Amino acid sequence: MTAALPTAARPTAGPELISDELALLHRLVPLHAQRIIELGCGAAGLSRRLLQTYPGCRVQALEVDAIQHAKNLAAPPTPGLHFVAAGAQAIPAEDASFELALMLKSLHHVPQALMDQSLAEACRVLRPGGHLYVSEPVFDGPLNEVVRLFNDEQQVRLHAIAALQRALAQGGWQQVAELRFAMPARYANFDEFERRMTHVTFAERRFDDALRERVRERFEALRPPGGAPFLRPMRVNLLQKI
């Protein structure tokens, strides 16, 4: 059983519902005129919104998936956003280049053998006093019970937590906060759920007939009533470079 990380901020009630993680990020770290690096940016949706709200920031967004990186370059440009094809384990940046590093649901996608190196690289490119914001999905909840039928991430998420523990134990970091929240996930119907879950560039996901029926059955059984969204439990660990 993985031990809980030490924390300076732990909620006493149920998890807060947060529809846009940018609002939580704004509460936890400075976002004015910051030099930011996002590691494993995907489509960089949060970074784009961040720059629209805080145009004095600059974001370097790394993506290792070649297909997604090409899509990012082809999309309309966002001022202040620069895309780089690279992985977190080898960040193409000088030491102490950034005030903030973001890993938004990306640490568990890093190969286990490279997780420690990736966190060390994040520490290297941050200025002293800079922050590393790591958000990860929690392996729990009704939506997770549906998704695990075709994409069981329990072990990789445990590996991500263990990597954070090792980084804290080895020094160079102090943890500022650990907290839980929930994000709504809306799907009009099962067809939309299947399309969004299978049309991804970083993995090959296709349902055969038997699996589709199993997933559909569980989706319909666990779907919240009245058109309410699923709630995806999340955790944030905010580390500061010493």
mmCIF file of C-alpha atoms in Angstrom:
data_model
loop_
_atom_site.group_PDB
_atom_site.id
_atom_site.type_symbol
_atom_site.label_atom_id
_atom_site.label_comp_id
_atom_site.label_asym_id
_atom_site.label_seq_id
_atom_site.Cartn_x
_atom_site.Cartn_y
_atom_site.Cartn_z
ATOM 1 C CA MET A 1 0.000 0.000 0.000
ATOM 2 C CA THR A 2 1.443 3.374 -0.968
ATOM 3 C CA ALA A 3 1.787 5.785 1.955
ATOM 4 C CA ALA A 4 0.148 9.194 1.751
ATOM 5 C CA LEU A 5 2.345 12.075 0.771
ATOM 6 C CA PRO A 6 3.000 14.705 3.456
ATOM 7 C CA THR A 7 0.774 17.694 3.003
ATOM 8 C CA ALA A 8 0.381 21.267 4.149
ATOM 9 C CA ALA A 9 -3.204 21.582 2.912
ATOM 10 C CA ARG A 10 -5.714 18.753 3.196
ATOM 11 C CA PRO A 11 -9.458 19.214 2.728
ATOM 12 C CA THR A 12 -11.792 18.374 5.612
ATOM 13 C CA ALA A 13 -14.995 18.039 3.547
ATOM 14 C CA GLY A 14 -15.828 16.297 0.281
ATOM 15 C CA PRO A 15 -13.880 17.188 -2.831
ATOM 16 C CA GLU A 16 -14.625 20.560 -4.375
ATOM 17 C CA LEU A 17 -16.238 20.527 -7.811
ATOM 18 C CA ILE A 18 -14.001 22.352 -10.287
ATOM 19 C CA SER A 19 -14.950 22.621 -13.952
ATOM 20 C CA ASP A 20 -11.856 24.563 -15.063
ATOM 21 C CA GLU A 21 -8.536 23.643 -13.470
ATOM 22 C CA LEU A 22 -7.153 27.073 -14.353
ATOM 23 C CA ALA A 23 -9.200 28.528 -11.482
ATOM 24 C CA LEU A 24 -7.542 26.136 -9.024
ATOM 25 C CA LEU A 25 -4.101 26.831 -10.447
ATOM 26 C CA HIS A 26 -4.729 30.573 -10.030
ATOM 27 C CA ARG A 27 -5.533 30.035 -6.330
ATOM 28 C CA LEU A 28 -2.345 28.106 -5.674
ATOM 29 C CA VAL A 29 0.424 29.848 -7.623
ATOM 30 C CA PRO A 30 1.222 33.286 -9.101
ATOM 31 C CA LEU A 31 0.140 33.576 -12.728
ATOM 32 C CA HIS A 32 1.216 37.088 -13.688
ATOM 33 C CA ALA A 33 4.224 37.454 -16.007
ATOM 34 C CA GLN A 34 5.393 33.899 -15.342
ATOM 35 C CA ARG A 35 7.637 31.754 -17.495
ATOM 36 C CA ILE A 36 5.879 28.391 -17.610
ATOM 37 C CA ILE A 37 6.674 24.968 -19.024
ATOM 38 C CA GLU A 38 3.973 22.354 -19.585
ATOM 39 C CA LEU A 39 5.218 18.776 -19.726
ATOM 40 C CA GLY A 40 3.028 16.474 -21.787
ATOM 41 C CA CYS A 41 0.734 19.231 -23.004
ATOM 42 C CA GLY A 42 -1.670 17.259 -25.211
ATOM 43 C CA ALA A 43 -3.757 19.867 -27.015
ATOM 44 C CA ALA A 44 -2.600 22.497 -24.469
ATOM 45 C CA GLY A 45 -6.136 23.616 -23.697
ATOM 46 C CA LEU A 46 -5.335 24.947 -20.233
ATOM 47 C CA SER A 47 -2.197 26.729 -21.418
ATOM 48 C CA ARG A 48 -4.167 28.443 -24.167
ATOM 49 C CA ARG A 49 -6.798 29.636 -21.682
ATOM 50 C CA LEU A 50 -4.074 30.705 -19.268
ATOM 51 C CA LEU A 51 -2.438 32.921 -21.878
ATOM 52 C CA GLN A 52 -5.761 34.488 -22.827
ATOM 53 C CA THR A 53 -6.327 35.409 -19.175
ATOM 54 C CA TYR A 54 -2.710 36.247 -18.292
ATOM 55 C CA PRO A 55 -1.136 37.529 -21.527
ATOM 56 C CA GLY A 56 2.060 38.523 -19.724
ATOM 57 C CA CYS A 57 2.985 34.863 -19.279
ATOM 58 C CA ARG A 58 5.018 32.746 -21.668
ATOM 59 C CA VAL A 59 4.466 29.003 -22.036
ATOM 60 C CA GLN A 60 6.743 26.380 -23.552
ATOM 61 C CA ALA A 61 4.620 23.279 -24.167
ATOM 62 C CA LEU A 62 6.293 19.896 -24.618
ATOM 63 C CA GLU A 63 4.582 16.959 -26.310
ATOM 64 C CA VAL A 64 6.194 13.625 -27.124
ATOM 65 C CA ASP A 65 3.355 12.297 -29.312
ATOM 66 C CA ALA A 66 4.253 13.244 -32.884
ATOM 67 C CA ILE A 67 0.643 13.234 -34.124
ATOM 68 C CA GLN A 68 -0.567 15.541 -31.355
ATOM 69 C CA HIS A 69 2.468 17.795 -31.787
ATOM 70 C CA ALA A 70 1.670 18.190 -35.487
ATOM 71 C CA LYS A 71 -1.926 19.076 -34.617
ATOM 72 C CA ASN A 72 -0.691 21.682 -32.151
ATOM 73 C CA LEU A 73 1.515 23.305 -34.772
ATOM 74 C CA ALA A 74 -1.348 23.312 -37.291
ATOM 75 C CA ALA A 75 -3.839 24.921 -34.899
ATOM 76 C CA PRO A 76 -4.322 28.712 -34.848
ATOM 77 C CA PRO A 77 -1.423 30.178 -32.855
ATOM 78 C CA THR A 78 -1.836 31.515 -29.332
ATOM 79 C CA PRO A 79 0.450 34.461 -28.521
ATOM 80 C CA GLY A 80 3.040 33.467 -25.947
ATOM 81 C CA LEU A 81 2.674 29.713 -26.576
ATOM 82 C CA HIS A 82 5.608 27.808 -28.070
ATOM 83 C CA PHE A 83 5.369 24.087 -28.863
ATOM 84 C CA VAL A 84 8.355 21.737 -28.636
ATOM 85 C CA ALA A 85 8.534 18.063 -29.598
ATOM 86 C CA ALA A 86 10.198 16.550 -26.525
ATOM 87 C CA GLY A 87 9.589 14.390 -23.493
ATOM 88 C CA ALA A 88 9.775 15.393 -19.847
ATOM 89 C CA GLN A 89 12.780 13.131 -19.297
ATOM 90 C CA ALA A 90 14.994 15.360 -21.492
ATOM 91 C CA ILE A 91 13.750 18.949 -21.378
ATOM 92 C CA PRO A 92 15.475 21.138 -24.010
ATOM 93 C CA ALA A 93 15.905 24.164 -21.732
ATOM 94 C CA GLU A 94 18.609 25.775 -19.622
ATOM 95 C CA ASP A 95 18.765 25.387 -15.862
ATOM 96 C CA ALA A 96 16.479 27.704 -13.853
ATOM 97 C CA SER A 97 14.545 28.843 -16.933
ATOM 98 C CA PHE A 98 10.982 28.790 -15.534
ATOM 99 C CA GLU A 99 8.933 29.847 -12.535
ATOM 100 C CA LEU A 100 6.250 27.195 -12.988
ATOM 101 C CA ALA A 101 6.105 23.665 -14.416
ATOM 102 C CA LEU A 102 2.809 21.927 -15.160
ATOM 103 C CA MET A 103 2.085 18.219 -15.422
ATOM 104 C CA LEU A 104 -1.647 18.004 -16.099
ATOM 105 C CA LYS A 105 -2.726 14.361 -16.051
ATOM 106 C CA SER A 106 0.558 13.515 -17.763
ATOM 107 C CA LEU A 107 2.906 12.037 -15.144
ATOM 108 C CA HIS A 108 1.240 8.611 -15.271
ATOM 109 C CA HIS A 109 1.762 8.580 -19.058
ATOM 110 C CA VAL A 110 5.547 8.844 -18.611
ATOM 111 C CA PRO A 111 7.171 5.379 -18.831
ATOM 112 C CA GLN A 112 7.807 4.155 -15.305
ATOM 113 C CA ALA A 113 11.562 3.911 -15.863
ATOM 114 C CA LEU A 114 11.644 7.617 -16.813
ATOM 115 C CA MET A 115 9.405 9.085 -14.088
ATOM 116 C CA ASP A 116 12.228 9.870 -11.634
ATOM 117 C CA GLN A 117 14.321 11.426 -14.388
ATOM 118 C CA SER A 118 11.363 13.521 -15.551
ATOM 119 C CA LEU A 119 10.767 14.958 -12.093
ATOM 120 C CA ALA A 120 14.499 15.651 -11.739
ATOM 121 C CA GLU A 121 14.412 17.484 -15.071
ATOM 122 C CA ALA A 122 11.465 19.565 -13.894
ATOM 123 C CA CYS A 123 13.481 20.522 -10.821
ATOM 124 C CA ARG A 124 16.486 21.415 -12.943
ATOM 125 C CA VAL A 125 14.660 23.847 -15.223
ATOM 126 C CA LEU A 126 12.796 25.611 -12.391
ATOM 127 C CA ARG A 127 14.197 28.599 -10.599
ATOM 128 C CA PRO A 128 14.699 28.238 -6.822
ATOM 129 C CA GLY A 129 11.296 28.887 -5.302
ATOM 130 C CA GLY A 130 9.539 27.811 -8.506
ATOM 131 C CA HIS A 131 6.573 25.455 -8.407
ATOM 132 C CA LEU A 132 5.733 22.107 -9.955
ATOM 133 C CA TYR A 133 1.977 21.567 -10.240
ATOM 134 C CA VAL A 134 1.072 17.905 -10.762
ATOM 135 C CA SER A 135 -2.566 16.916 -11.244
ATOM 136 C CA GLU A 136 -3.460 13.252 -11.607
ATOM 137 C CA PRO A 137 -6.749 11.355 -11.915
ATOM 138 C CA VAL A 138 -7.630 9.240 -8.878
ATOM 139 C CA PHE A 139 -8.381 5.582 -9.563
ATOM 140 C CA ASP A 140 -11.883 5.707 -8.125
ATOM 141 C CA GLY A 141 -15.471 6.581 -8.936
ATOM 142 C CA PRO A 142 -18.185 5.431 -11.374
ATOM 143 C CA LEU A 143 -16.490 6.780 -14.500
ATOM 144 C CA ASN A 144 -13.326 4.930 -13.563
ATOM 145 C CA GLU A 145 -15.333 1.709 -13.272
ATOM 146 C CA VAL A 146 -16.390 2.142 -16.896
ATOM 147 C CA VAL A 147 -13.005 3.145 -18.282
ATOM 148 C CA ARG A 148 -11.058 0.412 -16.496
ATOM 149 C CA LEU A 149 -12.812 -2.190 -18.662
ATOM 150 C CA PHE A 150 -10.632 -1.113 -21.597
ATOM 151 C CA ASN A 151 -7.947 1.092 -20.020
ATOM 152 C CA ASP A 152 -6.966 0.016 -16.519
ATOM 153 C CA GLU A 153 -4.500 2.608 -15.245
ATOM 154 C CA GLN A 154 -4.330 1.555 -11.615
ATOM 155 C CA GLN A 155 -0.673 0.526 -11.686
ATOM 156 C CA VAL A 156 0.651 3.470 -13.701
ATOM 157 C CA ARG A 157 -1.119 5.905 -11.390
ATOM 158 C CA LEU A 158 0.419 4.187 -8.357
ATOM 159 C CA HIS A 159 3.820 4.455 -10.044
ATOM 160 C CA ALA A 160 3.249 8.208 -10.519
ATOM 161 C CA ILE A 161 2.461 8.693 -6.819
ATOM 162 C CA ALA A 162 5.506 6.650 -5.839
ATOM 163 C CA ALA A 163 7.708 8.774 -8.108
ATOM 164 C CA LEU A 164 6.491 11.936 -6.345
ATOM 165 C CA GLN A 165 7.254 10.339 -2.986
ATOM 166 C CA ARG A 166 10.794 9.497 -4.080
ATOM 167 C CA ALA A 167 11.363 13.006 -5.427
ATOM 168 C CA LEU A 168 10.339 14.515 -2.090
ATOM 169 C CA ALA A 169 12.449 12.033 -0.124
ATOM 170 C CA GLN A 170 15.559 12.728 -2.195
ATOM 171 C CA GLY A 171 15.486 16.448 -1.460
ATOM 172 C CA GLY A 172 15.346 19.478 -3.697
ATOM 173 C CA TRP A 173 11.584 19.813 -3.200
ATOM 174 C CA GLN A 174 9.174 20.736 -0.476
ATOM 175 C CA GLN A 175 5.460 20.026 -0.794
ATOM 176 C CA VAL A 176 3.273 23.116 -0.482
ATOM 177 C CA ALA A 177 -0.125 21.456 -0.882
ATOM 178 C CA GLU A 178 -1.917 18.227 -1.609
ATOM 179 C CA LEU A 179 -5.627 18.373 -2.286
ATOM 180 C CA ARG A 180 -8.484 16.548 -3.943
ATOM 181 C CA PHE A 181 -11.166 17.875 -6.247
ATOM 182 C CA ALA A 182 -13.682 16.549 -8.766
ATOM 183 C CA MET A 183 -14.066 17.476 -12.423
ATOM 184 C CA PRO A 184 -17.338 17.016 -14.316
ATOM 185 C CA ALA A 185 -17.216 14.813 -17.410
ATOM 186 C CA ARG A 186 -20.274 15.121 -19.660
ATOM 187 C CA TYR A 187 -21.282 12.683 -22.375
ATOM 188 C CA ALA A 188 -24.539 13.089 -24.281
ATOM 189 C CA ASN A 189 -24.726 9.324 -24.788
ATOM 190 C CA PHE A 190 -22.600 6.205 -25.059
ATOM 191 C CA ASP A 191 -21.676 6.908 -28.678
ATOM 192 C CA GLU A 192 -20.050 10.192 -27.656
ATOM 193 C CA PHE A 193 -18.256 8.463 -24.787
ATOM 194 C CA GLU A 194 -16.879 5.789 -27.138
ATOM 195 C CA ARG A 195 -15.792 8.351 -29.720
ATOM 196 C CA ARG A 196 -13.956 10.525 -27.199
ATOM 197 C CA MET A 197 -12.295 7.569 -25.524
ATOM 198 C CA THR A 198 -11.113 5.842 -28.694
ATOM 199 C CA HIS A 199 -10.194 8.764 -30.952
ATOM 200 C CA VAL A 200 -6.911 9.519 -29.199
ATOM 201 C CA THR A 201 -3.493 9.829 -30.792
ATOM 202 C CA PHE A 202 -1.374 8.397 -27.970
ATOM 203 C CA ALA A 203 -2.955 4.931 -27.786
ATOM 204 C CA GLU A 204 -4.697 2.359 -29.955
ATOM 205 C CA ARG A 205 -8.173 1.818 -28.528
ATOM 206 C CA ARG A 206 -10.885 -0.007 -30.413
ATOM 207 C CA PHE A 207 -13.874 -1.898 -29.042
ATOM 208 C CA ASP A 208 -14.796 -5.236 -30.537
ATOM 209 C CA ASP A 209 -18.484 -6.149 -30.337
ATOM 210 C CA ALA A 210 -18.219 -8.049 -27.062
ATOM 211 C CA LEU A 211 -16.203 -5.348 -25.303
ATOM 212 C CA ARG A 212 -18.467 -2.601 -26.646
ATOM 213 C CA GLU A 213 -21.504 -4.269 -25.105
ATOM 214 C CA ARG A 214 -19.745 -4.736 -21.744
ATOM 215 C CA VAL A 215 -18.656 -1.095 -21.680
ATOM 216 C CA ARG A 216 -22.077 0.122 -22.841
ATOM 217 C CA GLU A 217 -23.836 -1.907 -20.159
ATOM 218 C CA ARG A 218 -21.655 -0.522 -17.393
ATOM 219 C CA PHE A 219 -21.838 3.035 -18.792
ATOM 220 C CA GLU A 220 -25.640 2.959 -18.756
ATOM 221 C CA ALA A 221 -25.761 1.348 -15.304
ATOM 222 C CA LEU A 222 -23.455 3.940 -13.714
ATOM 223 C CA ARG A 223 -24.460 7.012 -15.718
ATOM 224 C CA PRO A 224 -25.741 9.749 -13.383
ATOM 225 C CA PRO A 225 -29.487 10.368 -13.689
ATOM 226 C CA GLY A 226 -31.109 13.406 -15.249
ATOM 227 C CA GLY A 227 -28.247 14.276 -17.589
ATOM 228 C CA ALA A 228 -25.874 15.042 -14.710
ATOM 229 C CA PRO A 229 -22.162 14.623 -15.469
ATOM 230 C CA PHE A 230 -19.890 11.932 -14.195
ATOM 231 C CA LEU A 231 -17.524 13.297 -11.546
ATOM 232 C CA ARG A 232 -13.867 12.429 -12.110
ATOM 233 C CA PRO A 233 -11.891 12.499 -8.813
ATOM 234 C CA MET A 234 -8.555 14.287 -9.082
ATOM 235 C CA ARG A 235 -5.573 15.039 -6.869
ATOM 236 C CA VAL A 236 -3.061 17.856 -7.012
ATOM 237 C CA ASN A 237 0.410 17.854 -5.525
ATOM 238 C CA LEU A 238 2.074 21.245 -5.522
ATOM 239 C CA LEU A 239 5.836 21.064 -5.010
ATOM 240 C CA GLN A 240 8.263 23.949 -4.611
ATOM 241 C CA LYS A 241 11.928 23.830 -5.551
ATOM 242 C CA ILE A 242 14.042 24.496 -2.506
#
